[in-house]
Coordinates of C-alpha atoms and ligand atoms in Angstrom, one line a residue:
X4 CA -45.8 23.3 6.1
X5 CA -43.8 23.0 2.9
X6 CA -41.6 25.8 4.2
X7 CA -41.2 23.7 7.4
X8 CA -40.0 20.8 5.2
X9 CA -37.5 23.0 3.4
X10 CA -36.1 24.1 6.7
X11 CA -35.5 20.6 7.7
X12 CA -33.9 19.7 4.4
X13 CA -31.7 22.9 4.4
X14 CA -29.9 21.5 7.5
X15 CA -28.8 18.5 5.5
X16 CA -25.3 17.8 4.7
X17 CA -23.6 14.4 4.2
X18 CA -21.9 13.3 7.4
X19 CA -18.9 11.9 5.7
X20 CA -17.1 14.2 3.5
X21 CA -14.1 13.1 1.5
X22 CA -11.2 15.4 0.8
X23 CA -12.2 15.5 -2.8
X24 CA -15.7 16.4 -1.7
X25 CA -14.3 19.4 0.2
X26 CA -12.7 20.5 -3.1
X27 CA -16.0 20.5 -4.8
X28 CA -17.7 22.2 -1.9
X29 CA -15.5 25.3 -2.6
X30 CA -17.3 25.7 -5.9
X31 CA -20.6 27.6 -5.9
X32 CA -23.4 25.3 -4.9
X33 CA -26.8 25.4 -6.4
X34 CA -29.1 26.3 -3.6
X35 CA -32.8 26.5 -3.3
X36 CA -34.5 29.6 -2.2
X37 CA -34.1 30.3 1.5
X38 CA -37.1 29.4 3.5
X39 CA -38.7 32.3 5.4
X40 CA -39.3 31.6 9.0
X41 CA -42.8 30.3 9.5
X42 CA -44.4 28.7 12.5
X43 CA -46.3 25.6 11.9
X44 CA -48.9 26.3 14.5
X45 CA -51.9 24.3 13.2
X46 CA -52.4 21.1 11.2
X47 CA -53.0 22.0 7.6
X48 CA -56.0 20.6 5.8
X49 CA -55.4 17.4 3.9
X50 CA -56.0 19.0 0.5
X51 CA -53.5 21.8 1.4
X52 CA -50.9 19.2 2.5
X53 CA -51.3 17.2 -0.7
X54 CA -51.0 20.2 -2.9
X55 CA -47.9 21.5 -1.1
X56 CA -46.2 18.2 -1.4
X57 CA -46.9 17.7 -5.1
X58 CA -43.6 18.1 -7.0
X59 CA -43.4 21.6 -8.5
X60 CA -41.0 20.6 -11.3
X61 CA -41.6 17.1 -12.5
X62 CA -38.1 16.1 -13.2
X63 CA -35.8 18.1 -11.0
X64 CA -32.3 16.8 -11.3
X65 CA -30.1 16.4 -8.3
X66 CA -28.6 19.7 -7.1
X67 CA -25.2 18.1 -7.7
X68 CA -25.9 17.8 -11.4
X69 CA -23.6 20.6 -12.3
X70 CA -20.9 19.7 -9.8
X71 CA -17.7 17.9 -10.7
X72 CA -18.0 14.5 -9.2
X73 CA -15.6 14.1 -6.3
X74 CA -13.7 10.9 -6.1
X75 CA -13.0 9.4 -2.7
X76 CA -9.5 9.6 -1.5
X77 CA -7.3 6.4 -1.3
X78 CA -7.8 6.4 2.5
X79 CA -11.5 5.7 2.0
X80 CA -10.6 2.5 0.2
X81 CA -9.5 1.1 3.5
X82 CA -12.4 -0.9 5.0
X83 CA -12.6 0.0 8.7
X84 CA -11.6 -3.1 10.7
X85 CA -14.8 -3.0 12.8
X86 CA -16.9 -3.1 9.7
X87 CA -14.9 -6.0 8.3
X88 CA -15.3 -7.9 11.6
X89 CA -18.8 -7.0 12.6
X90 CA -20.5 -8.4 9.4
X91 CA -24.2 -7.9 9.6
X92 CA -24.1 -5.7 12.6
X93 CA -21.6 -3.4 10.9
X94 CA -24.0 -3.1 8.0
X95 CA -27.0 -2.4 10.2
X96 CA -25.0 0.3 12.1
X97 CA -23.9 1.9 8.8
X98 CA -27.5 2.0 7.5
X99 CA -28.6 3.4 10.8
X100 CA -25.9 6.1 10.6
X101 CA -26.8 6.8 7.0
X102 CA -30.5 7.3 7.8
X103 CA -29.8 9.7 10.7
X104 CA -31.6 12.6 9.1
X105 CA -34.8 10.8 8.3
X106 CA -34.7 9.1 11.7
X107 CA -34.2 12.3 13.6
X108 CA -37.1 13.9 11.9
X109 CA -39.4 10.9 12.3
X110 CA -38.4 10.1 15.9
X111 CA -38.7 13.6 17.2
X112 CA -42.0 14.2 15.5
X113 CA -43.6 10.9 16.4
X114 CA -42.5 11.0 20.0
X115 CA -44.1 14.4 20.4
X116 CA -47.1 13.2 18.6
X117 CA -47.8 10.0 20.6
X118 CA -46.7 10.8 24.1
X119 CA -49.7 11.0 26.4
X120 CA -52.1 11.8 23.6
X121 CA -55.5 10.2 23.0
X122 CA -56.3 8.5 19.8
X123 CA -58.5 10.8 17.8
X124 CA -58.9 12.4 14.3
X125 CA -56.5 15.3 15.2
X126 CA -53.8 12.7 16.0
X127 CA -54.3 11.0 12.6
X128 CA -54.2 14.4 10.9
X129 CA -50.8 15.1 12.5
X130 CA -49.5 11.6 11.7
X131 CA -50.5 12.2 8.1
X132 CA -48.5 15.4 8.0
X133 CA -45.4 13.7 9.4
X134 CA -45.6 11.0 6.8
X135 CA -46.2 13.3 3.9
X136 CA -43.4 15.6 4.9
X137 CA -41.0 12.6 5.1
X138 CA -41.9 11.9 1.4
X139 CA -43.9 8.8 2.1
X140 CA -46.3 10.0 -0.7
X141 CA -50.0 10.3 -0.7
X142 CA -51.0 6.8 -1.6
X143 CA -48.6 5.1 0.8
X144 CA -49.6 7.5 3.6
X145 CA -53.3 6.7 3.0
X146 CA -52.5 3.0 3.0
X147 CA -50.5 3.1 6.2
X148 CA -53.1 5.2 8.0
X149 CA -56.0 2.9 6.9
X150 CA -54.0 -0.2 8.1
X151 CA -53.3 1.4 11.4
X152 CA -56.9 2.4 11.9
X153 CA -58.0 -1.1 11.1
X154 CA -55.5 -2.6 13.6
X155 CA -56.6 -0.1 16.4
X156 CA -60.2 -1.1 15.9
X157 CA -59.5 -4.8 15.7
X158 CA -57.3 -4.9 18.8
X159 CA -59.2 -2.2 20.8
X160 CA -56.0 -0.2 21.2
X161 CA -56.5 2.9 23.4
X162 CA -52.9 4.0 24.1
X163 CA -51.4 6.3 21.4
X164 CA -47.9 5.1 22.3
X165 CA -48.8 1.8 20.6
X166 CA -49.3 3.4 17.3
X167 CA -45.6 3.8 16.7
X168 CA -45.2 0.0 16.9
X169 CA -48.1 -0.4 14.5
X170 CA -46.6 2.1 12.1
X171 CA -43.3 0.2 12.1
X172 CA -45.1 -3.1 11.5
X173 CA -47.2 -1.8 8.6
X174 CA -44.2 -0.1 7.0
X175 CA -42.3 -3.4 7.0
X176 CA -45.3 -5.1 5.4
X177 CA -45.4 -2.4 2.8
X178 CA -41.7 -2.6 2.0
X179 CA -41.3 -6.4 2.1
X180 CA -42.3 -6.9 -1.6
X181 CA -39.6 -4.7 -2.9
X182 CA -36.9 -6.4 -0.9
X183 CA -35.7 -8.6 -3.7
X184 CA -31.9 -8.7 -3.9
X185 CA -30.1 -9.2 -7.2
X186 CA -29.5 -12.8 -8.0
X187 CA -27.1 -13.5 -10.9
X188 CA -28.7 -15.9 -13.3
X189 CA -28.2 -17.0 -16.9
X190 CA -25.2 -17.3 -19.2
X191 CA -22.1 -15.3 -18.5
X192 CA -21.4 -12.5 -18.7
X193 CA -24.3 -11.1 -16.6
X194 CA -24.9 -7.7 -18.0
X195 CA -26.1 -4.8 -15.8
X196 CA -27.1 -1.6 -17.6
X197 CA -27.1 1.4 -15.3
X198 CA -29.4 4.3 -16.1
X199 CA -30.7 7.4 -14.5
X200 CA -30.8 11.2 -14.5
X201 CA -27.6 13.3 -14.4
X202 CA -25.9 13.3 -11.0
X203 CA -28.1 10.6 -9.5
X204 CA -25.0 8.6 -8.5
X205 CA -24.6 6.1 -11.4
X206 CA -20.8 6.2 -11.6
X207 CA -20.4 6.1 -7.8
X208 CA -22.9 3.2 -7.6
X209 CA -21.0 1.3 -10.3
X210 CA -17.8 1.7 -8.3
X211 CA -19.4 0.5 -5.1
X212 CA -21.3 -2.3 -6.9
X213 CA -18.1 -3.6 -8.4
X214 CA -16.6 -3.9 -4.9
X215 CA -19.7 -5.9 -3.7
X216 CA -19.3 -8.4 -6.6
X217 CA -15.5 -8.7 -6.1
X218 CA -16.1 -9.5 -2.5
X219 CA -18.4 -12.3 -3.7
X220 CA -15.4 -13.6 -5.8
X221 CA -17.0 -12.6 -9.1
X222 CA -15.0 -11.1 -11.9
X223 CA -16.2 -7.7 -13.3
X224 CA -15.6 -5.6 -16.3
X225 CA -16.9 -2.0 -16.5
X226 CA -18.1 -0.5 -19.8
X227 CA -17.7 3.3 -20.0
X228 CA -21.0 3.9 -21.9
X229 CA -21.3 7.5 -20.9
X230 CA -19.7 8.8 -24.0
X231 CA -21.4 12.2 -23.7
X232 CA -19.4 13.6 -20.8
X233 CA -15.7 13.3 -21.2
X234 CA -15.0 13.3 -17.5
X235 CA -17.3 10.4 -16.9
X236 CA -14.9 7.9 -18.4
X237 CA -12.1 9.3 -16.4
X238 CA -14.1 9.0 -13.2
X239 CA -15.0 5.4 -14.0
X240 CA -11.3 4.7 -14.7
X241 CA -10.5 5.8 -11.2
X242 CA -13.2 3.5 -9.8
X243 CA -11.8 0.8 -12.0
X244 CA -8.2 1.3 -10.7
X245 CA -9.5 1.4 -7.1
X246 CA -11.2 -2.0 -7.6
X247 CA -8.4 -3.3 -9.9
X248 CA -10.9 -3.9 -12.6
X249 CA -10.6 -3.1 -16.4
X250 CA -12.7 -0.3 -17.8
X251 CA -13.5 -0.6 -21.5
X252 CA -13.7 2.8 -23.2
X253 CA -13.6 4.2 -26.7
X254 CA -13.1 7.5 -28.3
X255 CA -15.9 6.7 -30.7
X256 CA -18.7 8.5 -28.8
X257 CA -21.1 5.6 -29.5
X258 CA -22.3 4.1 -26.2
X259 CA -23.7 1.0 -27.9
X260 CA -20.3 0.3 -29.5
X261 CA -18.5 0.6 -26.2
X262 CA -20.8 -1.7 -24.4
X263 CA -20.8 -4.2 -27.3
X264 CA -17.1 -4.2 -27.2
X265 CA -17.0 -4.8 -23.4
X266 CA -19.5 -7.7 -23.6
X267 CA -17.4 -9.4 -26.3
X268 CA -14.2 -8.8 -24.3
X269 CA -15.9 -10.3 -21.2
X270 CA -17.0 -13.3 -23.3
X271 CA -13.5 -13.9 -24.5
X272 CA -12.0 -13.6 -21.0
X273 CA -14.8 -15.5 -19.3
X274 CA -15.7 -12.6 -17.0
X275 CA -18.8 -13.0 -14.8
X276 CA -20.3 -9.5 -14.9
X277 CA -20.3 -6.5 -17.2
X278 CA -21.5 -3.3 -15.6
X279 CA -22.4 -0.7 -18.3
X280 CA -22.5 3.0 -17.4
X281 CA -24.8 5.2 -19.6
X282 CA -25.0 9.0 -19.9
X283 CA -27.3 10.8 -17.5
X284 CA -30.6 12.0 -19.1
X285 CA -33.8 13.5 -18.0
X286 CA -36.9 11.4 -18.8
X287 CA -38.4 14.4 -20.5
X288 CA -35.7 14.4 -23.2
X289 CA -37.4 12.1 -25.6
X290 CA -34.5 11.8 -28.0
X291 CA -32.2 10.7 -25.2
X292 CA -34.7 8.2 -24.0
X293 CA -35.0 6.9 -27.6
X294 CA -31.2 6.7 -27.7
X295 CA -31.0 4.6 -24.5
X296 CA -33.6 2.2 -25.8
X297 CA -31.3 1.8 -28.8
X298 CA -28.4 1.0 -26.5
X299 CA -30.5 -1.7 -24.9
X300 CA -31.2 -3.2 -28.3
X301 CA -27.5 -3.2 -29.2
X302 CA -26.7 -5.0 -25.9
X303 CA -29.3 -7.6 -26.7
X304 CA -27.8 -8.2 -30.1
X305 CA -24.5 -9.1 -28.5
X306 CA -26.0 -11.4 -25.8
X307 CA -29.5 -12.7 -26.2
X308 CA -30.2 -12.7 -22.5
X309 CA -28.8 -9.3 -21.9
X310 CA -29.2 -6.8 -20.4
X311 CA -30.0 -9.1 -17.5
X312 CA -30.6 -6.2 -15.2
X313 CA -31.5 -2.6 -16.0
X314 CA -30.7 -0.8 -12.8
X315 CA -32.2 2.7 -12.4
X316 CA -30.3 4.9 -10.0
X317 CA -32.5 7.3 -8.1
X318 CA -31.3 10.2 -5.9
X319 CA -33.4 10.1 -2.6
X320 CA -33.1 13.9 -2.4
X321 CA -35.5 14.2 -5.3
X322 CA -38.2 12.8 -3.1
X323 CA -41.5 12.4 -5.0
X324 CA -39.8 13.2 -8.3
X325 CA -38.1 9.9 -8.1
X326 CA -41.5 8.3 -8.7
X327 CA -42.0 10.3 -11.9
X328 CA -38.5 9.3 -13.1
X329 CA -39.1 5.7 -12.3
X330 CA -42.4 5.7 -14.3
X331 CA -40.9 7.1 -17.5
X332 CA -37.6 5.1 -17.4
X333 CA -39.7 2.0 -16.7
X334 CA -42.0 2.6 -19.6
X335 CA -39.1 3.1 -22.0
X336 CA -36.7 0.3 -20.8
X337 CA -38.5 -2.0 -18.4
X338 CA -36.5 -1.3 -15.2
X339 CA -35.7 -4.5 -13.3
X340 CA -34.1 -3.1 -10.2
X341 CA -33.4 0.2 -8.4
X342 CA -30.6 1.7 -6.4
X343 CA -31.6 4.6 -4.2
X344 CA -28.6 6.8 -3.4
X345 CA -27.8 9.6 -1.0
X346 CA -30.1 8.4 1.8
X347 CA -27.5 9.7 4.2
X348 CA -27.9 13.3 3.2
X349 CA -31.7 13.6 3.3
X350 CA -34.7 13.5 5.5
X351 CA -36.7 12.1 2.6
X352 CA -36.0 8.4 3.4
X353 CA -39.8 7.8 3.3
X354 CA -39.7 7.9 -0.5
X355 CA -39.0 4.1 -0.3
X356 CA -42.6 3.6 0.9
X357 CA -43.9 5.6 -2.0
X358 CA -41.9 3.5 -4.4
X359 CA -43.2 0.3 -2.8
X360 CA -46.8 1.5 -3.1
X361 CA -46.8 3.2 -6.5
X362 CA -44.0 1.4 -8.5
X363 CA -43.1 -1.8 -6.7
X364 CA -39.9 -2.5 -8.6
X365 CA -37.2 -4.5 -6.6
X366 CA -35.1 -2.1 -4.6
X367 CA -31.7 -3.8 -4.9
X368 CA -29.4 -1.3 -3.2
X369 CA -29.4 1.8 -1.0
X370 CA -26.6 4.3 -1.0
X371 CA -25.7 5.6 2.4
X372 CA -22.5 7.5 1.8
X373 CA -19.8 8.4 -0.7
X374 CA -17.2 5.8 0.0
X375 CA -16.7 2.4 -1.6
X376 CA -18.4 0.4 1.1
X377 CA -21.5 2.7 1.3
X378 CA -23.8 0.7 -0.9
X379 CA -26.0 -1.8 0.9
X380 CA -28.4 -4.5 -0.2
X381 CA -31.8 -3.4 0.7
X382 CA -33.5 -5.2 3.6
X383 CA -37.0 -3.9 4.7
X384 CA -36.7 -4.9 8.4
X385 CA -33.2 -3.5 8.7
X386 CA -34.3 -0.3 7.0
X387 CA -37.3 0.3 9.2
X388 CA -35.3 -0.6 12.3
X389 CA -32.9 2.2 11.2
X390 CA -35.7 4.6 10.8
X391 CA -37.2 4.4 14.3
Ligands
GTP30 N1 -23.7 11.3 0.3 C1 -23.8 10.5 -0.8 N2 -23.4 11.0 -2.0 C2 -23.4 10.2 -3.0 C3 -24.0 8.9 -2.9 N3 -24.0 8.3 -4.2 C4 -23.4 9.2 -5.0 N4 -23.0 10.3 -4.3 C5 -22.4 11.6 -4.8 O1 -23.3 12.1 -5.8 C6 -22.5 12.9 -6.7 C7 -22.9 12.4 -8.1 O2 -22.5 11.1 -8.3 P1 -22.1 10.4 -9.7 O3 -21.9 9.0 -9.4 O4 -21.0 11.2 -10.3 O5 -23.5 10.6 -10.5 P2 -23.8 10.2 -12.0 O6 -25.2 9.8 -12.0 O7 -22.8 9.3 -12.5 O8 -23.6 11.6 -12.7 P3 -23.6 12.0 -14.3 O9 -22.5 11.2 -14.9 O10 -23.3 13.4 -14.4 O11 -24.9 11.6 -14.9 C8 -21.0 12.6 -6.3 O12 -20.6 13.7 -5.6 C9 -21.1 11.4 -5.5 O13 -20.1 11.3 -4.6 C10 -24.5 8.4 -1.7 O14 -25.1 7.4 -1.5 N5 -24.4 9.3 -0.6

């Protein structure tokens, strides 16, 4: 079954590729082992399924970690007219498009599962497999199946086709508590510290987030706190230029000093928001986790309420590993919000359910593409509608 999942994921590729992305694609890509052909002819036992779905490597960085980050071309800065005009519907369509891979997997499998079948244990077994292979995770899957069983019993449901509606309903209930959009509160500048593993999408998310705030008529200043990787500052500068926003950087190599400087500059200029980048790090690298807690303390010395938001950027492709990352970053820093990126390139969109069940931290944004308008405020109903 795990092989079956690999086969599905292997087919993934982002729908929208920028010119710069094509450049990067020429470079050798890190690929997982090719999946041997295997027929999934029978429903595996629950214990086998759970074992197969347990992450092999606890903190597997994104495959793009070694890649040079592509920067969208200037054409991508142009917001498509339809999207500007269509407002909410444009957003919903974009999310729907972004979630194509997860939806295709779910819809195909669920339609086959429910059509004309009777409600019995075998059907629940298969439903369990579908959810687990969509990275919904063990505890969220158990929760969803139990809730569905209870509703079937309560409402004397006999038609399997009705289970799809129930699944949708229970999923919205599960995700609702993490729908908690960012609200800017407190004394200016509002400081957002952005953290995450290498390649999760921090820089890109900062660029997109800046655009969201500018559209709300807020002023923004970016702090290039990733002093570890030289190219990181350059990439941030490009996002700064694209948004026409100043990026504070230093040659010092001290992330705390850069962010401290940026906050003071924002205070002097009465800027509303400071978004601080930090270097990518694995939660297993204890010294780097210690370093980032120090950066947080430095920020707090500069502004007693700051950081107002510690935004952990997670790559949806990492599936269940995202939960492990979340646990460790949260223990070290007290994560206040999440941005889940790259949902457009994966069939693992179910990981949101696992987050909601196991680590219910507000999911502020979802990334559904590489261009500047591809970061969306998370909405549970809209997300589930896009999945089915
Ligand atoms: N398809 C897709 N790609 C994304 C998304 N968000 C980020 N990316 C891509 O992911 C890659 C890594 O993104 P970065 O923003 O550079 O990641 P980072 O966390 O800053 O990386 P480090 O600085 O190395 O830690 C780039 O190729 C981005 O274009 C998304 O929502 N969808």
